[in-house]
Amino acid sequence: MENPFLNILALVAILLLVAVTGGVGYLTVADWRDRQLREQEKRELKRSSPKRR
């Protein structure tokens, strides 16, 4: 006979693993997106700033 407590514990562990993995994925994508935006801003500032001699 299976212990229902162990089944619930295993389900909670799997749900937490999925939640943590999703959170890490979200943070990775958000960091990549922010980095792309910062690089784009740098390129635009270089193009729009007047060149000095």
PDB file of N, CA and C in Angstrom:
ATOM      1  N   MET A   1       0.837  -1.181   0.000  1.00  0.00           N
ATOM      2  CA  MET A   1       0.000   0.000   0.000  1.00  0.00           C
ATOM      3  C   MET A   1       0.888   1.253   0.000  1.00  0.00           C
ATOM      4  N   GLU A   2       0.524   2.211  -0.868  1.00  0.00           N
ATOM      5  CA  GLU A   2       1.311   3.442  -0.966  1.00  0.00           C
ATOM      6  C   GLU A   2       0.899   4.426   0.117  1.00  0.00           C
ATOM      7  N   ASN A   3       1.856   5.182   0.554  1.00  0.00           N
ATOM      8  CA  ASN A   3       1.612   6.189   1.572  1.00  0.00           C
ATOM      9  C   ASN A   3       1.147   7.471   0.878  1.00  0.00           C
ATOM     10  N   PRO A   4      -0.065   7.975   1.153  1.00  0.00           N
ATOM     11  CA  PRO A   4      -0.554   9.184   0.487  1.00  0.00           C
ATOM     12  C   PRO A   4       0.281  10.419   0.821  1.00  0.00           C
ATOM     13  N   PHE A   5       0.887  10.419   1.999  1.00  0.00           N
ATOM     14  CA  PHE A   5       1.742  11.550   2.372  1.00  0.00           C
ATOM     15  C   PHE A   5       2.934  11.663   1.425  1.00  0.00           C
ATOM     16  N   LEU A   6       3.533  10.521   1.062  1.00  0.00           N
ATOM     17  CA  LEU A   6       4.675  10.544   0.145  1.00  0.00           C
ATOM     18  C   LEU A   6       4.251  10.978  -1.246  1.00  0.00           C
ATOM     19  N   ASN A   7       3.051  10.595  -1.669  1.00  0.00           N
ATOM     20  CA  ASN A   7       2.554  11.028  -2.973  1.00  0.00           C
ATOM     21  C   ASN A   7       2.361  12.542  -3.016  1.00  0.00           C
ATOM     22  N   ILE A   8       1.791  13.091  -1.951  1.00  0.00           N
ATOM     23  CA  ILE A   8       1.585  14.543  -1.880  1.00  0.00           C
ATOM     24  C   ILE A   8       2.930  15.254  -1.826  1.00  0.00           C
ATOM     25  N   LEU A   9       3.857  14.715  -1.048  1.00  0.00           N
ATOM     26  CA  LEU A   9       5.187  15.306  -0.940  1.00  0.00           C
ATOM     27  C   LEU A   9       5.906  15.302  -2.292  1.00  0.00           C
ATOM     28  N   ALA A  10       5.781  14.207  -3.027  1.00  0.00           N
ATOM     29  CA  ALA A  10       6.405  14.128  -4.346  1.00  0.00           C
ATOM     30  C   ALA A  10       5.762  15.128  -5.307  1.00  0.00           C
ATOM     31  N   LEU A  11       4.450  15.281  -5.263  1.00  0.00           N
ATOM     32  CA  LEU A  11       3.755  16.239  -6.120  1.00  0.00           C
ATOM     33  C   LEU A  11       4.182  17.669  -5.806  1.00  0.00           C
ATOM     34  N   VAL A  12       4.283  17.989  -4.524  1.00  0.00           N
ATOM     35  CA  VAL A  12       4.718  19.334  -4.117  1.00  0.00           C
ATOM     36  C   VAL A  12       6.154  19.585  -4.581  1.00  0.00           C
ATOM     37  N   ALA A  13       7.012  18.578  -4.465  1.00  0.00           N
ATOM     38  CA  ALA A  13       8.408  18.730  -4.902  1.00  0.00           C
ATOM     39  C   ALA A  13       8.469  18.990  -6.404  1.00  0.00           C
ATOM     40  N   ILE A  14       7.663  18.280  -7.176  1.00  0.00           N
ATOM     41  CA  ILE A  14       7.653  18.483  -8.629  1.00  0.00           C
ATOM     42  C   ILE A  14       7.125  19.864  -8.971  1.00  0.00           C
ATOM     43  N   LEU A  15       6.066  20.302  -8.292  1.00  0.00           N
ATOM     44  CA  LEU A  15       5.521  21.638  -8.548  1.00  0.00           C
ATOM     45  C   LEU A  15       6.534  22.734  -8.199  1.00  0.00           C
ATOM     46  N   LEU A  16       7.241  22.561  -7.090  1.00  0.00           N
ATOM     47  CA  LEU A  16       8.262  23.548  -6.726  1.00  0.00           C
ATOM     48  C   LEU A  16       9.403  23.564  -7.741  1.00  0.00           C
ATOM     49  N   LEU A  17       9.783  22.398  -8.212  1.00  0.00           N
ATOM     50  CA  LEU A  17      10.843  22.321  -9.214  1.00  0.00           C
ATOM     51  C   LEU A  17      10.430  23.048 -10.494  1.00  0.00           C
ATOM     52  N   VAL A  18       9.195  22.850 -10.924  1.00  0.00           N
ATOM     53  CA  VAL A  18       8.692  23.526 -12.122  1.00  0.00           C
ATOM     54  C   VAL A  18       8.638  25.035 -11.888  1.00  0.00           C
ATOM     55  N   ALA A  19       8.181  25.464 -10.709  1.00  0.00           N
ATOM     56  CA  ALA A  19       8.082  26.892 -10.411  1.00  0.00           C
ATOM     57  C   ALA A  19       9.460  27.550 -10.388  1.00  0.00           C
ATOM     58  N   VAL A  20      10.436  26.908  -9.756  1.00  0.00           N
ATOM     59  CA  VAL A  20      11.785  27.477  -9.687  1.00  0.00           C
ATOM     60  C   VAL A  20      12.419  27.520 -11.079  1.00  0.00           C
ATOM     61  N   THR A  21      12.232  26.454 -11.847  1.00  0.00           N
ATOM     62  CA  THR A  21      12.783  26.427 -13.201  1.00  0.00           C
ATOM     63  C   THR A  21      12.156  27.519 -14.059  1.00  0.00           C
ATOM     64  N   GLY A  22      10.857  27.704 -13.932  1.00  0.00           N
ATOM     65  CA  GLY A  22      10.185  28.773 -14.664  1.00  0.00           C
ATOM     66  C   GLY A  22      10.681  30.147 -14.253  1.00  0.00           C
ATOM     67  N   GLY A  23      10.903  30.334 -12.963  1.00  0.00           N
ATOM     68  CA  GLY A  23      11.409  31.617 -12.475  1.00  0.00           C
ATOM     69  C   GLY A  23      12.799  31.916 -12.990  1.00  0.00           C
ATOM     70  N   VAL A  24      13.658  30.921 -13.003  1.00  0.00           N
ATOM     71  CA  VAL A  24      15.017  31.108 -13.530  1.00  0.00           C
ATOM     72  C   VAL A  24      14.953  31.419 -15.019  1.00  0.00           C
ATOM     73  N   GLY A  25      14.098  30.736 -15.741  1.00  0.00           N
ATOM     74  CA  GLY A  25      13.936  31.006 -17.169  1.00  0.00           C
ATOM     75  C   GLY A  25      13.441  32.421 -17.414  1.00  0.00           C
ATOM     76  N   TYR A  26      12.469  32.863 -16.625  1.00  0.00           N
ATOM     77  CA  TYR A  26      11.941  34.216 -16.770  1.00  0.00           C
ATOM     78  C   TYR A  26      13.022  35.263 -16.504  1.00  0.00           C
ATOM     79  N   LEU A  27      13.780  35.073 -15.423  1.00  0.00           N
ATOM     80  CA  LEU A  27      14.839  36.031 -15.104  1.00  0.00           C
ATOM     81  C   LEU A  27      15.916  36.063 -16.179  1.00  0.00           C
ATOM     82  N   THR A  28      16.226  34.919 -16.761  1.00  0.00           N
ATOM     83  CA  THR A  28      17.225  34.853 -17.825  1.00  0.00           C
ATOM     84  C   THR A  28      16.754  35.627 -19.049  1.00  0.00           C
ATOM     85  N   VAL A  29      15.506  35.417 -19.433  1.00  0.00           N
ATOM     86  CA  VAL A  29      14.956  36.108 -20.602  1.00  0.00           C
ATOM     87  C   VAL A  29      14.843  37.611 -20.332  1.00  0.00           C
ATOM     88  N   ALA A  30      14.424  37.991 -19.134  1.00  0.00           N
ATOM     89  CA  ALA A  30      14.298  39.410 -18.795  1.00  0.00           C
ATOM     90  C   ALA A  30      15.670  40.088 -18.822  1.00  0.00           C
ATOM     91  N   ASP A  31      16.700  39.421 -18.304  1.00  0.00           N
ATOM     92  CA  ASP A  31      18.046  39.986 -18.324  1.00  0.00           C
ATOM     93  C   ASP A  31      18.549  40.137 -19.753  1.00  0.00           C
ATOM     94  N   TRP A  32      18.301  39.140 -20.586  1.00  0.00           N
ATOM     95  CA  TRP A  32      18.719  39.207 -21.990  1.00  0.00           C
ATOM     96  C   TRP A  32      18.025  40.361 -22.699  1.00  0.00           C
ATOM     97  N   ARG A  33      16.714  40.518 -22.457  1.00  0.00           N
ATOM     98  CA  ARG A  33      15.947  41.596 -23.086  1.00  0.00           C
ATOM     99  C   ARG A  33      16.468  42.960 -22.634  1.00  0.00           C
ATOM    100  N   ASP A  34      16.735  43.120 -21.339  1.00  0.00           N
ATOM    101  CA  ASP A  34      17.250  44.391 -20.825  1.00  0.00           C
ATOM    102  C   ASP A  34      18.623  44.699 -21.412  1.00  0.00           C
ATOM    103  N   ARG A  35      19.470  43.683 -21.542  1.00  0.00           N
ATOM    104  CA  ARG A  35      20.796  43.881 -22.120  1.00  0.00           C
ATOM    105  C   ARG A  35      20.684  44.338 -23.578  1.00  0.00           C
ATOM    106  N   GLN A  36      19.757  43.749 -24.308  1.00  0.00           N
ATOM    107  CA  GLN A  36      19.557  44.145 -25.703  1.00  0.00           C
ATOM    108  C   GLN A  36      19.096  45.598 -25.795  1.00  0.00           C
ATOM    109  N   LEU A  37      18.198  45.996 -24.903  1.00  0.00           N
ATOM    110  CA  LEU A  37      17.710  47.376 -24.912  1.00  0.00           C
ATOM    111  C   LEU A  37      18.826  48.363 -24.571  1.00  0.00           C
ATOM    112  N   ARG A  38      19.675  48.012 -23.594  1.00  0.00           N
ATOM    113  CA  ARG A  38      20.792  48.898 -23.237  1.00  0.00           C
ATOM    114  C   ARG A  38      21.770  49.045 -24.396  1.00  0.00           C
ATOM    115  N   GLU A  39      22.061  47.957 -25.082  1.00  0.00           N
ATOM    116  CA  GLU A  39      22.968  48.032 -26.233  1.00  0.00           C
ATOM    117  C   GLU A  39      22.361  48.865 -27.352  1.00  0.00           C
ATOM    118  N   GLN A  40      21.052  48.737 -27.562  1.00  0.00           N
ATOM    119  CA  GLN A  40      20.386  49.527 -28.593  1.00  0.00           C
ATOM    120  C   GLN A  40      20.433  51.014 -28.235  1.00  0.00           C
ATOM    121  N   GLU A  41      20.224  51.349 -26.966  1.00  0.00           N
ATOM    122  CA  GLU A  41      20.307  52.748 -26.533  1.00  0.00           C
ATOM    123  C   GLU A  41      21.709  53.294 -26.754  1.00  0.00           C
ATOM    124  N   LYS A  42      22.745  52.498 -26.464  1.00  0.00           N
ATOM    125  CA  LYS A  42      24.121  52.952 -26.681  1.00  0.00           C
ATOM    126  C   LYS A  42      24.367  53.243 -28.154  1.00  0.00           C
ATOM    127  N   ARG A  43      23.879  52.357 -29.016  1.00  0.00           N
ATOM    128  CA  ARG A  43      24.065  52.568 -30.453  1.00  0.00           C
ATOM    129  C   ARG A  43      23.352  53.824 -30.917  1.00  0.00           C
ATOM    130  N   GLU A  44      22.137  54.065 -30.409  1.00  0.00           N
ATOM    131  CA  GLU A  44      21.388  55.255 -30.804  1.00  0.00           C
ATOM    132  C   GLU A  44      22.064  56.527 -30.292  1.00  0.00           C
ATOM    133  N   LEU A  45      22.637  56.484 -29.079  1.00  0.00           N
ATOM    134  CA  LEU A  45      23.312  57.657 -28.547  1.00  0.00           C
ATOM    135  C   LEU A  45      24.575  57.961 -29.363  1.00  0.00           C
ATOM    136  N   LYS A  46      25.284  56.930 -29.781  1.00  0.00           N
ATOM    137  CA  LYS A  46      26.478  57.158 -30.594  1.00  0.00           C
ATOM    138  C   LYS A  46      26.117  57.784 -31.928  1.00  0.00           C
ATOM    139  N   ARG A  47      25.005  57.360 -32.513  1.00  0.00           N
ATOM    140  CA  ARG A  47      24.577  57.895 -33.795  1.00  0.00           C
ATOM    141  C   ARG A  47      24.083  59.339 -33.682  1.00  0.00           C
ATOM    142  N   SER A  48      23.365  59.678 -32.596  1.00  0.00           N
ATOM    143  CA  SER A  48      22.743  60.982 -32.483  1.00  0.00           C
ATOM    144  C   SER A  48      23.669  62.043 -31.883  1.00  0.00           C
ATOM    145  N   SER A  49      24.730  61.640 -31.206  1.00  0.00           N
ATOM    146  CA  SER A  49      25.603  62.636 -30.576  1.00  0.00           C
ATOM    147  C   SER A  49      26.505  63.279 -31.636  1.00  0.00           C
ATOM    148  N   PRO A  50      26.692  64.612 -31.525  1.00  0.00           N
ATOM    149  CA  PRO A  50      27.554  65.297 -32.501  1.00  0.00           C
ATOM    150  C   PRO A  50      29.011  64.874 -32.305  1.00  0.00           C
ATOM    151  N   LYS A  51      29.703  64.745 -33.407  1.00  0.00           N
ATOM    152  CA  LYS A  51      31.107  64.342 -33.340  1.00  0.00           C
ATOM    153  C   LYS A  51      31.977  65.572 -33.120  1.00  0.00           C
ATOM    154  N   ARG A  52      32.889  65.463 -32.172  1.00  0.00           N
ATOM    155  CA  ARG A  52      33.818  66.570 -31.892  1.00  0.00           C
ATOM    156  C   ARG A  52      35.156  66.273 -32.515  1.00  0.00           C
ATOM    157  N   ARG A  53      35.860  67.323 -32.854  1.00  0.00           N
ATOM    158  CA  ARG A  53      37.187  67.154 -33.451  1.00  0.00           C
ATOM    159  C   ARG A  53      38.269  67.344 -32.442  1.00  0.00           C
TER     160      ARG A  53
END
